[in-house]
Short mmCIF file of C-alpha atoms in Angstrom, two decimals:
data_model
loop_
_atom_site.label_atom_id
_atom_site.label_comp_id
_atom_site.label_asym_id
_atom_site.label_seq_id
_atom_site.Cartn_x
_atom_site.Cartn_y
_atom_site.Cartn_z
CA MET A 1 74.83 20.85 -37.17
CA VAL A 2 73.33 18.37 -39.66
CA GLY A 3 69.61 18.50 -40.12
CA VAL A 4 67.38 15.61 -39.65
CA THR A 5 65.57 14.57 -42.88
CA LYS A 6 61.84 13.71 -42.75
CA PRO A 7 62.24 10.01 -43.90
CA GLU A 8 64.81 9.55 -40.71
CA GLU A 9 62.34 11.25 -38.43
CA CYS A 10 59.43 9.03 -39.73
CA ALA A 11 61.71 5.89 -39.23
CA ARG A 12 62.76 6.90 -35.83
CA THR A 13 59.09 7.40 -34.77
CA SER A 14 57.93 4.25 -36.12
CA LYS A 15 60.79 2.48 -34.29
CA THR A 16 59.65 4.02 -30.97
CA TYR A 17 56.24 3.00 -31.21
CA PHE A 18 57.25 -0.60 -32.12
CA ASN A 19 59.45 -0.66 -29.04
CA LEU A 20 56.48 0.62 -27.05
CA GLY A 21 54.29 -1.97 -28.47
CA ASN A 22 56.93 -4.79 -27.61
CA GLU A 23 57.11 -3.50 -24.13
CA VAL A 24 53.24 -3.53 -23.63
CA ASN A 25 52.93 -6.96 -24.93
CA THR A 26 55.69 -8.25 -22.67
CA ARG A 27 53.85 -6.82 -19.78
CA LYS A 28 50.78 -8.52 -20.63
CA LYS A 29 52.33 -11.88 -21.09
CA MET A 30 53.92 -11.24 -17.43
CA VAL A 31 50.50 -11.00 -16.00
CA ILE A 32 49.56 -14.79 -14.74
CA THR A 33 45.97 -15.52 -14.42
CA ARG A 34 44.52 -17.64 -11.44
CA PRO A 35 44.03 -20.60 -13.58
CA GLU A 36 47.56 -20.68 -14.84
CA MET A 37 48.95 -20.48 -11.32
CA GLU A 38 46.60 -23.29 -10.12
CA ILE A 39 48.03 -25.51 -13.01
CA ASP A 40 51.66 -24.54 -12.43
CA ARG A 41 51.42 -25.25 -8.69
CA TYR A 42 49.98 -28.67 -9.01
CA ARG A 43 52.22 -29.41 -12.00
CA TRP A 44 54.95 -28.76 -9.54
CA MET A 45 53.40 -30.67 -6.95
CA CYS A 46 53.21 -33.80 -9.08
CA GLY A 47 56.73 -33.53 -10.23
CA SER A 48 56.00 -33.20 -13.87
CA SER A 49 57.87 -30.60 -15.84
CA ARG A 50 55.93 -31.14 -19.03
CA PRO A 51 52.90 -29.49 -19.63
CA HIS A 52 49.56 -31.15 -19.70
CA GLN A 53 48.71 -32.58 -23.07
CA TYR A 54 44.95 -31.96 -23.93
CA GLN A 55 43.19 -33.74 -26.66
CA ARG A 56 41.24 -31.99 -29.34
CA GLY A 57 37.86 -32.80 -27.55
CA ASN A 58 38.98 -31.52 -24.14
CA ARG A 59 38.80 -28.00 -23.03
CA SER A 60 41.73 -25.91 -22.13
CA PRO A 61 42.00 -24.93 -18.31
CA LEU A 62 42.86 -21.33 -19.45
CA GLY A 63 39.55 -21.02 -21.09
CA ASN A 64 36.77 -23.17 -19.72
CA ARG A 65 38.13 -24.89 -16.81
CA GLY A 66 38.02 -28.69 -16.61
CA CYS A 67 36.79 -31.18 -14.21
CA PHE A 68 40.28 -31.58 -12.59
CA GLU A 69 40.74 -27.83 -12.21
CA CYS A 70 37.23 -27.23 -10.85
CA CYS A 71 37.85 -29.94 -7.97
CA ILE A 72 41.29 -28.31 -7.04
CA LYS A 73 39.59 -25.00 -6.89
CA CYS A 74 36.56 -26.26 -4.62
CA LEU A 75 39.10 -28.28 -2.47
CA GLY A 76 41.25 -25.07 -2.23
CA GLY A 77 38.02 -23.40 -0.40
CA VAL A 78 37.61 -26.00 1.94
CA PRO A 79 38.07 -24.70 5.65
CA TYR A 80 40.30 -27.55 6.92
CA ALA A 81 40.77 -26.01 10.38
CA SER A 82 36.84 -25.54 10.81
CA LEU A 83 36.29 -29.00 9.45
CA VAL A 84 38.50 -30.81 11.98
CA ALA A 85 37.26 -28.52 14.77
CA THR A 86 33.54 -29.51 13.78
CA ILE A 87 34.55 -33.31 13.87
CA LEU A 88 36.47 -32.87 17.09
CA CYS A 89 33.47 -30.97 18.63
CA PHE A 90 30.88 -33.57 17.65
CA SER A 91 32.88 -36.31 19.23
CA GLY A 92 33.51 -34.44 22.14
CA VAL A 93 30.12 -33.47 22.94
CA ALA A 94 28.59 -36.89 21.94
CA LEU A 95 30.99 -38.70 24.43
CA PHE A 96 30.16 -36.11 27.09
CA CYS A 97 26.47 -36.34 26.66
CA GLY A 98 26.12 -39.83 26.08
CA CYS A 99 28.45 -41.08 28.58
CA GLY A 100 27.63 -38.52 31.30
CA HIS A 101 23.85 -39.41 30.95
CA VAL A 102 24.39 -43.17 31.72
CA ALA A 103 27.07 -42.49 34.27
CA LEU A 104 24.70 -40.29 36.22
CA THR A 105 21.89 -42.90 36.28
CA GLY A 106 24.41 -45.40 37.43
CA THR A 107 25.50 -43.06 40.21
CA VAL A 108 21.94 -42.56 41.54
CA THR A 109 21.59 -46.41 41.49
CA ILE A 110 24.66 -46.79 43.80
CA LEU A 111 23.66 -44.23 46.13
CA GLU A 112 20.23 -45.64 46.56
CA GLN A 113 21.49 -49.15 47.19
CA HIS A 114 24.48 -48.70 49.39
CA PHE A 115 24.71 -45.15 50.74
CA SER A 116 21.07 -43.72 51.25
CA THR A 117 18.33 -46.11 51.83
CA ASN A 118 15.82 -43.43 52.71
CA THR A 119 14.21 -41.93 49.56
CA ASN A 120 14.00 -38.61 51.29
CA ASP A 121 17.54 -38.14 51.77
CA HIS A 122 18.37 -38.16 48.42
CA ALA A 123 15.30 -36.79 46.73
CA LEU A 124 17.06 -33.56 45.90
CA LEU A 125 19.91 -35.39 44.30
CA SER A 126 17.57 -37.36 41.94
CA GLU A 127 15.91 -34.14 40.92
CA VAL A 128 19.24 -32.49 40.03
CA VAL A 129 20.42 -35.57 38.30
CA GLN A 130 17.24 -35.37 36.13
CA LEU A 131 17.71 -31.77 35.46
CA MET A 132 21.37 -32.23 34.37
CA GLN A 133 20.18 -35.07 31.95
CA TYR A 134 17.71 -32.42 30.29
CA VAL A 135 20.56 -30.11 30.18
CA ILE A 136 22.68 -32.76 28.53
CA TYR A 137 19.91 -33.04 25.96
CA GLY A 138 19.76 -29.19 25.22
CA ILE A 139 23.83 -29.19 25.06
CA ALA A 140 23.74 -31.76 22.44
CA SER A 141 21.21 -30.27 20.39
CA PHE A 142 22.91 -26.77 20.70
CA PHE A 143 26.19 -27.81 19.80
CA PHE A 144 25.16 -29.87 16.89
CA LEU A 145 23.59 -26.93 15.29
CA TYR A 146 26.34 -24.55 16.28
CA GLY A 147 28.95 -26.74 14.85
CA ILE A 148 27.03 -26.66 11.60
CA ILE A 149 26.67 -23.05 11.55
CA LEU A 150 30.40 -22.49 12.17
CA LEU A 151 31.55 -24.83 9.65
CA ALA A 152 29.22 -22.92 7.07
CA GLU A 153 30.88 -19.67 8.37
CA GLY A 154 34.16 -21.24 7.66
CA PHE A 155 33.37 -22.00 4.18
CA TYR A 156 31.98 -18.56 3.47
CA THR A 157 35.09 -16.74 5.18
CA THR A 158 37.55 -19.23 3.31
CA SER A 159 35.97 -18.48 0.02
CA ALA A 160 35.87 -14.69 0.55
CA VAL A 161 39.40 -14.60 1.92
CA LYS A 162 40.86 -16.65 -1.16
CA GLU A 163 38.53 -14.83 -3.55
CA LEU A 164 37.79 -18.34 -5.06
CA HIS A 165 34.08 -17.33 -6.38
CA SER A 166 33.15 -14.14 -7.64
CA GLU A 167 29.88 -14.16 -5.52
CA PHE A 168 31.57 -14.31 -2.06
CA LYS A 169 32.45 -10.64 -1.39
CA THR A 170 33.16 -9.11 1.93
CA THR A 171 30.39 -7.26 3.29
CA ALA A 172 29.80 -5.24 6.69
CA CYS A 173 27.06 -7.67 7.60
CA GLY A 174 29.28 -10.75 7.10
CA ARG A 175 32.08 -9.11 9.03
CA CYS A 176 29.66 -8.43 11.90
CA ILE A 177 28.44 -11.86 11.84
CA SER A 178 31.96 -13.22 11.78
CA GLY A 179 32.82 -11.10 14.79
CA MET A 180 29.67 -12.27 16.69
CA PHE A 181 31.11 -15.94 16.17
CA VAL A 182 34.37 -15.04 17.46
CA PHE A 183 32.84 -13.56 20.59
CA LEU A 184 30.45 -16.45 21.25
CA THR A 185 33.09 -18.96 20.55
CA TYR A 186 35.21 -17.27 23.23
CA VAL A 187 32.51 -17.33 25.84
CA LEU A 188 31.52 -21.06 24.98
CA GLY A 189 35.12 -22.05 25.43
CA VAL A 190 35.46 -20.30 28.80
CA ALA A 191 32.20 -22.12 29.87
CA TRP A 192 33.37 -25.42 28.61
CA LEU A 193 36.67 -24.90 30.54
CA GLY A 194 34.31 -24.80 33.72
CA VAL A 195 32.32 -27.97 32.34
CA PHE A 196 35.64 -29.90 31.98
CA GLY A 197 36.71 -28.99 35.54
CA PHE A 198 33.32 -29.90 36.96
CA SER A 199 33.23 -33.36 34.95
CA ALA A 200 36.70 -34.22 36.82
CA VAL A 201 34.81 -34.08 40.17
CA PRO A 202 32.96 -37.35 39.77
CA VAL A 203 36.09 -38.95 38.29
CA PHE A 204 38.07 -37.90 41.75
CA MET A 205 35.20 -39.40 43.74
CA PHE A 206 35.10 -42.66 41.92
CA TYR A 207 38.92 -42.84 42.00
CA ASN A 208 39.04 -42.54 45.73
CA ILE A 209 36.50 -45.33 46.12
CA TRP A 210 38.37 -47.54 43.88
CA SER A 211 41.58 -46.95 45.43
CA SER A 212 40.20 -47.76 49.01
CA CYS A 213 38.86 -51.13 47.32
CA GLU A 214 42.31 -51.77 46.07
CA VAL A 215 43.76 -51.24 49.41
CA ILE A 216 41.41 -53.63 51.10
CA LYS A 217 42.13 -56.33 48.30
CA SER A 218 45.91 -55.91 49.08
CA LEU A 219 45.62 -56.40 52.84
CA GLN A 220 43.35 -59.38 52.27
CA SER A 221 45.89 -61.08 49.76
CA ASN A 222 48.83 -60.38 52.08
CA ALA A 223 46.80 -61.14 55.54
CA THR A 224 48.49 -58.37 57.26
CA ALA A 225 45.43 -56.63 58.69
CA SER A 226 41.84 -56.35 58.43
CA GLY A 227 40.30 -53.89 55.90
CA ASP A 228 37.04 -53.23 58.01
CA GLN A 229 38.66 -49.90 59.27
CA ILE A 230 38.97 -48.52 55.57
CA CYS A 231 35.82 -46.59 54.94
CA VAL A 232 34.52 -44.24 52.44
CA ASP A 233 32.16 -41.54 53.65
CA ILE A 234 30.10 -40.21 50.63
CA ARG A 235 28.58 -37.42 52.90
CA GLN A 236 31.68 -35.52 52.91
CA TYR A 237 31.34 -34.90 49.08
CA GLY A 238 28.00 -33.00 49.86
CA ILE A 239 26.06 -34.91 47.49
CA ILE A 240 23.79 -36.29 49.98
CA PRO A 241 23.01 -34.77 53.35
CA TRP A 242 24.80 -35.66 56.76
CA SER A 243 21.52 -37.20 58.10
CA ALA A 244 21.52 -39.89 55.36
CA SER A 245 21.84 -43.50 56.62
CA PRO A 246 24.27 -45.18 56.44
CA GLY A 247 26.22 -42.78 54.39
CA LYS A 248 29.40 -44.50 54.36
CA ALA A 249 30.72 -48.06 53.47
CA CYS A 250 33.68 -50.21 55.15
CA GLY A 251 35.43 -53.03 54.65
CA SER A 252 33.90 -55.93 52.82
CA THR A 253 30.81 -53.80 52.13
CA LEU A 254 32.95 -51.24 50.06
CA GLU A 255 34.50 -54.05 48.18
CA SER A 256 31.31 -55.45 47.17
CA ILE A 257 30.36 -52.01 45.92
CA CYS A 258 33.40 -51.77 43.63
CA SER A 259 32.66 -55.22 42.23
CA THR A 260 29.36 -54.18 41.17
CA ASN A 261 28.50 -53.42 37.27
CA GLU A 262 27.18 -50.14 37.97
CA PHE A 263 30.31 -48.92 39.85
CA TYR A 264 32.55 -50.22 37.13
CA MET A 265 30.29 -48.65 34.12
CA SER A 266 29.90 -45.50 36.05
CA TYR A 267 33.49 -44.88 36.75
CA HIS A 268 34.80 -45.48 33.49
CA LEU A 269 31.96 -43.59 31.72
CA PHE A 270 32.78 -40.50 33.90
CA ILE A 271 36.15 -40.89 32.61
CA VAL A 272 35.25 -41.00 28.88
CA ALA A 273 32.94 -37.94 29.47
CA CYS A 274 35.67 -35.96 31.15
CA ALA A 275 37.81 -36.80 27.92
CA GLY A 276 34.86 -35.83 25.93
CA ALA A 277 34.72 -32.37 27.63
CA GLY A 278 38.46 -31.93 27.06
CA ALA A 279 38.06 -32.60 23.20
CA THR A 280 35.52 -30.18 23.17
CA VAL A 281 37.61 -27.51 24.91
CA ILE A 282 40.08 -28.30 22.07
CA ALA A 283 37.80 -27.94 19.45
CA LEU A 284 36.30 -24.50 20.54
CA LEU A 285 40.03 -23.34 20.88
CA VAL A 286 40.70 -24.40 17.12
CA TYR A 287 37.35 -22.47 16.43
CA MET A 288 38.66 -19.55 18.05
CA MET A 289 41.96 -19.41 16.09
CA ALA A 290 40.14 -20.16 12.78
CA THR A 291 37.29 -17.50 13.34
CA THR A 292 39.66 -14.78 14.68
CA TYR A 293 42.14 -15.35 11.75
CA ASN A 294 39.26 -15.18 9.29
CA TYR A 295 37.68 -11.90 10.75
CA ALA A 296 41.05 -10.21 10.85
CA VAL A 297 41.80 -10.99 7.14
CA LEU A 298 38.18 -9.94 6.03
CA LYS A 299 38.57 -6.57 8.08
CA PHE A 300 41.71 -6.12 6.60
CA LYS A 301 40.70 -6.86 2.96
CA SER A 302 37.66 -4.55 3.68
CA ARG A 303 39.96 -1.52 4.41
CA GLU A 304 42.16 -2.39 1.73
CA ASP A 305 39.21 -2.31 -0.80
CA CYS A 306 38.21 1.03 0.74
CA CYS A 307 41.62 2.56 0.18
CA THR A 308 41.45 1.01 -3.44
CA LYS A 309 38.39 2.72 -4.19
CA PHE A 310 39.47 6.09 -3.21
#
């Protein structure tokens, strides 16, 4: 067996260390930092295969990031689902509250002038309408504040999930707040489903009155029969007592009611208010999905961090 000389052993050892050093350097080069990933991604999106040329006075994005990279990073932290839901929620609540308030006032005016001439018969209805208008003020104020809070919570959770900023970290308090918003949004979503169904009741009532007026007009235009037998009794909806006088309108009286400006405005405003309630329900559904997803990801990341520590 031929022995190995000392110079050969030293050369073999130095070659081994050299290969190990090259392997370590290769692994270091394989590690891609977040700025490099962002630049490669947007370079691919822009369709340019050539690297960005930086002048001598500009800063490299791999060191101190430039304005473009900072803007891209900020846009990456925008919770677009929560932003769309906030805009939809503000629009829906504004339509429901504004149109509903005016439509209720017009409805009371129609009842006082045509269906209940005695003030004592609709006194309770006037108080209920006034109370509902105060509730509308409270709903508008609450959802304005709640929408801003949910949007801020969406910014927080999105930044924590994507780890865009080092100061945004998942904590037990933050996860509890996110879970509370998930529960509260579910409760508000169920409540607004009831509001959406309730807002469809006056639309149904006004539609019945409008359809009766259309039948009277068609009979008069065709001269086939008189429309005096076609009546609408408001007392059957339960908004005024059965003792109210006259309580119903027939024929030409009903047609004149449909021709008034109060009826036309109240009918269409109730439709818009119902549409606004539906938009608010959709916005709360989007909020549910966004908050539930963010809460689930934050909870998963907290468990992953705990396992990494141990």
